[in-house]
Coordinates of C-alpha atoms in Angstrom, one line a residue:
M9 CA 88.1 113.2 42.8
K10 CA 86.2 112.3 39.7
I11 CA 83.1 110.1 40.0
I12 CA 82.4 107.3 37.6
T13 CA 80.1 108.6 34.9
N14 CA 81.8 107.9 31.5
Q15 CA 80.8 104.6 29.8
N16 CA 84.2 104.1 28.3
W17 CA 85.8 104.4 31.7
Q18 CA 83.4 101.8 33.0
D19 CA 84.2 99.5 30.1
E20 CA 87.9 99.9 30.7
M21 CA 87.5 99.3 34.4
V22 CA 85.4 96.2 33.8
K23 CA 88.1 94.9 31.5
F24 CA 90.9 95.8 34.0
I25 CA 89.1 94.1 36.9
G26 CA 88.5 91.0 34.8
E27 CA 92.1 90.8 33.8
Y28 CA 93.5 91.5 37.2
T29 CA 91.3 89.0 39.1
G30 CA 92.0 86.4 36.4
E31 CA 95.8 86.8 36.6
N32 CA 95.8 87.1 40.4
P33 CA 93.5 84.4 41.8
G34 CA 94.5 85.0 45.4
Y35 CA 94.2 88.8 45.1
S36 CA 93.2 91.1 47.9
P37 CA 90.1 93.3 47.3
R38 CA 91.9 96.1 49.2
D39 CA 94.8 95.9 46.7
L40 CA 92.4 96.0 43.8
A41 CA 90.6 99.0 45.3
F42 CA 94.0 100.8 45.6
L43 CA 94.9 100.1 42.0
L44 CA 91.4 101.2 40.7
E45 CA 91.7 104.5 42.7
K46 CA 95.1 105.3 41.3
K47 CA 94.6 104.0 37.7
F48 CA 91.2 105.6 37.0
I49 CA 91.5 108.6 39.4
I50 CA 88.3 107.7 41.3
S51 CA 87.4 108.2 44.9
S52 CA 88.5 105.6 47.5
A53 CA 84.8 105.0 48.3
D54 CA 84.0 104.2 44.6
A55 CA 87.1 102.1 44.3
A56 CA 86.2 100.1 47.4
R57 CA 82.6 99.6 46.2
L58 CA 83.8 98.3 42.8
A59 CA 86.3 96.0 44.4
S60 CA 83.7 94.6 46.7
L61 CA 81.2 94.0 43.9
A62 CA 83.9 92.2 41.9
D63 CA 84.9 90.1 44.9
N64 CA 81.3 89.1 45.7
K65 CA 80.7 88.1 42.0
S66 CA 83.8 86.0 41.8
A67 CA 84.2 84.6 45.3
A68 CA 82.3 81.4 44.7
G69 CA 84.3 80.5 41.7
R70 CA 87.7 82.0 42.4
T71 CA 90.5 79.8 43.6
G72 CA 92.9 80.8 46.3
L73 CA 94.0 77.9 48.5
A74 CA 97.5 77.1 49.4
A75 CA 96.9 74.6 52.2
I76 CA 94.4 72.4 53.9
E77 CA 94.4 70.7 57.3
L78 CA 92.8 67.2 57.4
N79 CA 91.5 66.4 60.9
L80 CA 91.5 62.7 60.3
T81 CA 89.9 62.0 63.7
F82 CA 89.0 63.9 66.9
N83 CA 89.7 60.8 68.9
C84 CA 93.0 60.5 70.7
N85 CA 94.9 57.9 72.8
L86 CA 96.0 60.7 75.2
I87 CA 94.2 63.1 77.5
C88 CA 96.3 66.2 77.4
S89 CA 94.7 68.8 79.7
Y90 CA 95.2 71.8 77.4
C91 CA 94.1 70.1 74.1
F92 CA 92.1 72.5 71.8
I93 CA 89.7 69.7 70.8
H94 CA 87.2 70.0 73.6
D95 CA 84.8 67.2 72.6
K96 CA 86.7 64.0 71.6
G97 CA 84.9 61.0 70.2
A98 CA 86.0 57.7 68.9
H99 CA 83.2 57.7 66.4
E100 CA 84.5 60.9 64.7
R101 CA 86.7 59.4 61.9
M102 CA 87.2 60.7 58.4
S103 CA 86.2 58.4 55.6
F104 CA 88.2 58.0 52.4
A105 CA 85.4 59.6 50.4
T106 CA 85.5 62.7 52.7
A107 CA 89.3 62.9 52.5
K108 CA 89.2 62.6 48.8
N109 CA 86.7 65.4 48.5
A110 CA 88.8 67.5 50.7
V111 CA 91.9 66.9 48.6
D112 CA 89.9 67.7 45.5
L113 CA 88.8 70.9 47.0
L114 CA 92.4 72.0 47.6
L115 CA 93.6 71.0 44.2
E116 CA 90.7 72.5 42.3
R117 CA 91.0 75.8 44.1
A118 CA 94.8 75.9 44.4
S119 CA 96.3 79.2 43.3
Y120 CA 99.9 78.2 43.9
P121 CA 102.1 75.6 42.2
I122 CA 103.0 74.1 45.6
V123 CA 100.3 73.3 48.2
N124 CA 100.5 71.8 51.6
I125 CA 98.4 69.1 53.3
T126 CA 98.7 68.6 57.0
F127 CA 97.3 65.6 58.8
I128 CA 96.1 66.5 62.3
G129 CA 93.6 65.5 65.0
G130 CA 93.0 64.2 67.7
E131 CA 95.8 61.8 67.0
P132 CA 96.1 61.4 63.2
L133 CA 98.2 58.2 63.5
L134 CA 95.1 56.4 64.8
E135 CA 94.1 56.7 61.1
F136 CA 97.3 55.5 59.5
D137 CA 95.4 53.3 57.1
L138 CA 93.5 56.3 55.8
I139 CA 96.9 58.2 55.4
K140 CA 98.2 55.3 53.3
R141 CA 95.1 55.5 51.0
I142 CA 94.8 59.2 50.6
T143 CA 98.5 60.0 50.1
P144 CA 98.9 58.2 46.7
Y145 CA 95.5 59.5 45.6
A146 CA 96.5 63.1 46.3
L147 CA 99.9 62.7 44.6
G148 CA 98.3 61.3 41.5
A149 CA 95.6 64.0 41.3
A150 CA 98.2 66.7 41.9
T151 CA 100.4 65.4 39.2
K152 CA 97.6 65.7 36.6
R153 CA 97.3 69.4 37.5
N154 CA 101.0 70.1 37.6
I155 CA 100.8 70.8 41.3
M156 CA 103.4 69.8 43.9
I157 CA 102.3 68.7 47.4
T158 CA 104.3 69.2 50.6
W159 CA 103.1 67.1 53.6
A160 CA 103.1 67.5 57.3
I161 CA 101.8 65.7 60.3
T162 CA 101.5 66.7 64.0
T163 CA 101.6 63.7 66.3
N164 CA 102.0 62.9 69.9
G165 CA 104.5 60.3 68.8
T166 CA 103.2 57.4 70.9
L167 CA 102.0 55.3 67.9
I168 CA 105.1 55.7 65.7
N169 CA 106.7 52.5 64.4
E170 CA 109.1 51.7 61.6
E171 CA 106.4 51.0 59.1
I172 CA 105.0 54.5 59.6
L173 CA 108.4 56.1 59.5
S174 CA 109.3 54.3 56.2
F175 CA 106.0 55.4 54.6
F176 CA 106.6 59.0 55.7
A177 CA 110.2 59.0 54.4
Q178 CA 109.1 57.5 51.0
N179 CA 106.4 60.2 50.6
K180 CA 108.3 63.1 52.2
I181 CA 105.7 63.6 55.0
N182 CA 107.3 65.8 57.5
L183 CA 106.7 64.8 61.1
L184 CA 106.3 67.3 64.0
L185 CA 106.4 65.8 67.5
S186 CA 104.5 67.2 70.5
L187 CA 107.0 67.2 73.3
D188 CA 106.5 69.7 76.1
G189 CA 109.9 69.6 77.8
G190 CA 111.6 67.2 80.2
Q191 CA 109.9 64.3 81.8
K192 CA 108.4 66.2 84.7
N193 CA 106.4 68.7 82.7
H194 CA 105.7 66.5 79.7
D195 CA 104.2 63.8 81.8
R196 CA 102.3 66.3 83.9
Y197 CA 100.1 67.1 80.9
R198 CA 100.5 64.5 78.2
K199 CA 99.2 61.3 79.8
T200 CA 97.5 58.1 78.5
K201 CA 93.9 57.5 79.4
S202 CA 95.2 55.2 82.2
G203 CA 97.1 58.2 83.6
A204 CA 100.6 57.1 82.6
G205 CA 103.2 59.6 81.3
T206 CA 104.5 59.3 77.7
W207 CA 107.9 61.0 77.8
N208 CA 110.0 57.9 77.9
Q209 CA 108.0 56.2 75.2
I210 CA 108.5 59.1 72.8
V211 CA 112.1 59.9 73.7
N212 CA 113.2 56.3 73.2
M213 CA 111.9 56.5 69.6
I214 CA 113.8 59.7 68.7
P215 CA 117.0 57.9 67.5
L216 CA 114.9 55.7 65.1
I217 CA 112.9 58.7 63.9
K218 CA 116.0 60.6 63.1
T219 CA 117.4 57.8 60.9
Y220 CA 114.4 58.4 58.7
Q221 CA 114.0 62.1 59.2
P222 CA 117.3 63.6 60.3
W223 CA 115.9 67.1 60.7
L224 CA 113.3 66.7 63.4
G225 CA 111.0 69.4 64.8
V226 CA 109.1 69.6 68.1
R227 CA 106.2 71.7 69.3
M228 CA 106.8 72.7 72.9
T229 CA 103.6 73.9 74.5
V230 CA 104.2 75.8 77.7
S231 CA 101.4 75.7 80.4
A232 CA 101.2 78.3 83.1
E233 CA 102.4 75.9 85.7
A234 CA 105.6 75.2 83.7
I235 CA 106.7 78.7 83.1
D236 CA 109.7 78.6 85.5
D237 CA 111.0 75.4 83.9
M238 CA 110.9 76.7 80.3
R239 CA 114.6 77.1 80.0
E240 CA 115.4 73.7 81.5
D241 CA 112.7 72.0 79.4
F242 CA 114.1 73.6 76.2
N243 CA 117.6 72.4 76.9
Q244 CA 116.5 68.9 77.8
I245 CA 114.7 68.6 74.4
A246 CA 117.6 70.1 72.5
A247 CA 119.9 67.6 74.1
L248 CA 117.8 64.8 72.5
G249 CA 119.0 66.0 69.1
I250 CA 115.9 68.0 68.2
N251 CA 116.6 70.6 65.4
Q252 CA 113.6 72.8 65.2
F253 CA 111.3 74.2 67.8
I254 CA 107.9 75.8 68.0
I255 CA 107.6 77.3 71.5
A256 CA 104.1 78.5 72.4
P257 CA 101.9 79.1 75.4
A258 CA 98.9 76.9 76.1
Q259 CA 96.0 79.3 75.4
G260 CA 92.3 78.8 75.7
A261 CA 89.3 79.9 77.7
T262 CA 91.4 80.1 80.9
C263 CA 93.5 83.3 80.7
W264 CA 97.0 83.9 81.7
N265 CA 97.5 86.9 84.0
K266 CA 100.0 89.7 83.4
E267 CA 102.5 88.4 86.0
Q268 CA 102.6 84.9 84.3
I269 CA 103.1 86.4 80.9
E270 CA 105.9 88.6 82.2
R271 CA 107.6 85.5 83.6
Y272 CA 107.0 83.7 80.3
G273 CA 108.8 86.5 78.5
L274 CA 111.8 86.6 80.8
N275 CA 112.3 82.9 80.4
L276 CA 111.9 83.1 76.6
V277 CA 114.8 85.6 76.6
K278 CA 116.9 83.0 78.6
I279 CA 116.0 80.4 75.9
L280 CA 117.1 82.9 73.3
Q281 CA 120.5 83.2 74.9
D282 CA 120.9 79.4 75.1
Y283 CA 119.6 79.1 71.5
H284 CA 122.3 81.4 70.1
E285 CA 125.0 79.7 72.2
L286 CA 124.0 76.4 70.7
K287 CA 124.2 77.9 67.2
R288 CA 127.6 79.5 68.0
R289 CA 128.8 76.0 69.0
G290 CA 127.7 74.6 65.6
Y291 CA 124.5 72.8 66.8
Q292 CA 122.0 72.4 64.0
I293 CA 119.0 74.2 65.5
F294 CA 116.4 76.6 64.3
I295 CA 113.6 78.6 66.0
E296 CA 111.7 80.6 63.4
E297 CA 110.4 83.1 65.9
F298 CA 113.9 84.1 66.9
E299 CA 115.0 84.6 63.4
K300 CA 112.2 86.8 62.1
N301 CA 112.5 90.6 62.2
E302 CA 110.2 92.2 64.8
Y303 CA 108.5 94.2 62.0
E304 CA 108.0 91.2 59.7
Y305 CA 104.3 90.8 60.6
R306 CA 102.3 93.6 59.0
N307 CA 99.0 92.1 58.0
W308 CA 96.0 91.7 60.3
G309 CA 94.9 88.1 60.5
C310 CA 96.6 84.8 59.6
R311 CA 96.1 82.6 56.6
A312 CA 93.2 80.7 58.1
G313 CA 90.2 81.2 55.9
S314 CA 92.2 83.2 53.4
S315 CA 94.6 80.7 51.8
S316 CA 94.1 77.7 54.2
L317 CA 91.1 75.7 55.4
A318 CA 90.5 72.9 57.9
V319 CA 88.3 69.9 57.3
A320 CA 86.6 68.0 60.2
P321 CA 86.3 64.2 60.2
N322 CA 82.7 64.5 59.0
G323 CA 83.7 66.9 56.2
D324 CA 82.7 70.2 57.8
V325 CA 84.9 73.1 56.7
S326 CA 86.2 75.9 58.9
P327 CA 89.0 78.4 58.5
C328 CA 91.2 76.5 61.0
S329 CA 91.5 73.3 63.1
K330 CA 91.6 75.2 66.4
M331 CA 88.3 76.8 65.6
L332 CA 86.9 73.4 64.7
G333 CA 87.8 72.3 68.3
L334 CA 85.6 74.9 69.9
T335 CA 82.3 73.8 71.5
D336 CA 80.4 76.9 70.3
E337 CA 79.0 76.5 66.8
K338 CA 79.5 80.2 66.1
G339 CA 83.1 79.8 67.1
K340 CA 83.6 76.8 64.8
Y341 CA 82.5 79.0 61.9
I342 CA 81.4 76.2 59.6
I343 CA 81.1 77.3 56.0
G344 CA 79.8 74.0 54.6
N345 CA 80.8 70.5 54.0
V346 CA 83.1 68.9 51.4
N347 CA 80.5 66.3 50.7
T348 CA 77.5 68.5 50.3
G349 CA 78.7 72.0 49.3
I350 CA 80.5 75.1 50.6
D351 CA 79.5 78.8 50.7
F352 CA 82.8 80.5 50.0
T353 CA 81.3 84.0 50.4
L354 CA 81.2 83.3 54.2
L355 CA 85.0 83.5 54.2
Q356 CA 85.0 87.2 53.2
P357 CA 85.7 88.4 56.8
F358 CA 88.8 86.1 56.9
R359 CA 90.0 87.2 53.5
E360 CA 89.8 90.8 54.4
P361 CA 90.1 90.8 58.3
L362 CA 91.5 94.3 58.3
Y363 CA 87.9 95.6 57.8
K364 CA 87.0 93.8 61.1
Q365 CA 89.8 95.3 63.1
P366 CA 88.5 97.0 66.2
S367 CA 89.1 100.8 66.4
F368 CA 91.4 100.5 69.5
C369 CA 93.6 98.2 67.4
R370 CA 93.9 100.7 64.6
Q371 CA 95.2 103.3 67.1
C372 CA 97.8 100.9 68.6
T373 CA 101.4 101.6 67.8
R374 CA 102.4 98.0 67.8
K375 CA 101.3 96.5 64.5
C376 CA 100.3 92.8 64.9
S377 CA 98.3 90.1 63.2
G378 CA 95.4 90.2 65.7
G379 CA 96.1 87.0 67.5
C380 CA 94.7 83.5 67.2
Y381 CA 91.1 83.6 65.9
A382 CA 90.1 80.7 68.1
V383 CA 91.6 82.1 71.3
N384 CA 90.1 85.5 70.5
F385 CA 86.6 83.9 70.2
E386 CA 87.1 82.0 73.5
Q387 CA 88.2 85.0 75.4
T388 CA 86.2 87.9 73.7
G389 CA 83.3 86.2 71.9
D390 CA 84.6 87.5 68.5
H391 CA 87.2 86.0 66.2
F392 CA 88.5 89.4 65.2
T393 CA 88.7 91.2 68.6
A394 CA 92.1 90.5 70.0
S395 CA 92.1 89.4 73.6
E396 CA 94.4 91.2 76.1
E397 CA 96.3 87.9 76.5
N398 CA 97.0 87.7 72.8
C399 CA 98.2 91.3 72.8
L400 CA 100.6 90.8 75.7
F401 CA 102.0 87.6 74.2
W402 CA 102.6 89.5 70.9
V403 CA 104.6 92.1 72.7
V404 CA 106.7 89.5 74.5
C405 CA 107.5 87.7 71.2
Q406 CA 108.2 90.9 69.4
E407 CA 110.6 92.2 72.1
T408 CA 112.4 88.8 72.0
K409 CA 112.9 89.1 68.3
R410 CA 114.1 92.7 68.7
L411 CA 116.6 91.6 71.3
S412 CA 117.8 88.8 68.9
K413 CA 118.4 91.3 66.1
L414 CA 120.0 93.8 68.4
L415 CA 122.6 91.2 69.5
Y416 CA 123.4 90.5 65.8
R417 CA 123.7 94.1 64.9
N418 CA 126.0 94.9 67.8
G419 CA 128.3 92.0 67.0
Y420 CA 127.7 90.0 70.2
L421 CA 126.7 87.0 68.0
R422 CA 129.1 85.4 65.5
Y423 CA 128.8 82.0 64.0

């Protein structure tokens, strides 16, 4: 390998780095290092050093966002036992000024023609008045920059009314309901502060919701106590006319044991069978995790802190909302505040999480994304050290995808 000594080479490399980073605002320093090594025939160590220097120099000013999560409030009208917001408070509400600064942050640093804003909480519909104010502001600001905004909101559904549905339909804000199954399991976990269940209240609204949003999605969170009811819960929700599902275990500081995860996996396969049967019969239904190839995930880490950020009600910025919900300040990983300033260099570990990958993960034959940063921190004390629980759930999900594709390839499924 040749070492960098020639001034002309250095000038050419500086020019190349400037052009590459300018044309690729969301670039990966690892990719840049690879290109430098091949183009200028330098050692991998020199290439990595140059890419790192270039990244440190441009990190503060470089754009790269595709999405932002606005935690409008940490307050909620329910007391779900597994909620990732550990410390709720009615006083924690986002002001319009903070929401405006958060939207400006996204648009000023957007590196894509289409970006996403998600309203989340707590229960975001407690702040519907703020949603009505910030939505037109964001749309106007995005239009000036030739940027398109897609919208989403995750809600417990108990505050929905026709005014809200009409506003969402007019502004194409996609609603995702939290519904954990049939009445027994949903009401076990998702109660009002007085202890009443909420299943009937939500289910009774679904026909009206679907008149405004025909394609309706649900997040079905499975707690350890509800494992054996997963299949029944899925079918009860599907019978309500739900079209899209996110099925995920309730993870946090309390770990699942191997026997529970095995049961979860076996029941997920049963849901897979019912899912394909529904599709065969022409039912409009989609579960992304069942449609993806088992080898689709190749990169370590998710988009949190890389192309997406989360903003707390007071304006604090973190890689993701679930991390904001942690009680440990180190776990929250606050990089600044939209009202006072942000140190984007602190996001470097999340932009290049592969460098933080533990050695035992590098030797693993099952390539994964490293699990949820927040769950990792709660269970291992480090965002980038995958917990055993995350590893096992990854295997379960990958095997389910593999089975789904196997059924397709062998001709068992035709629709």
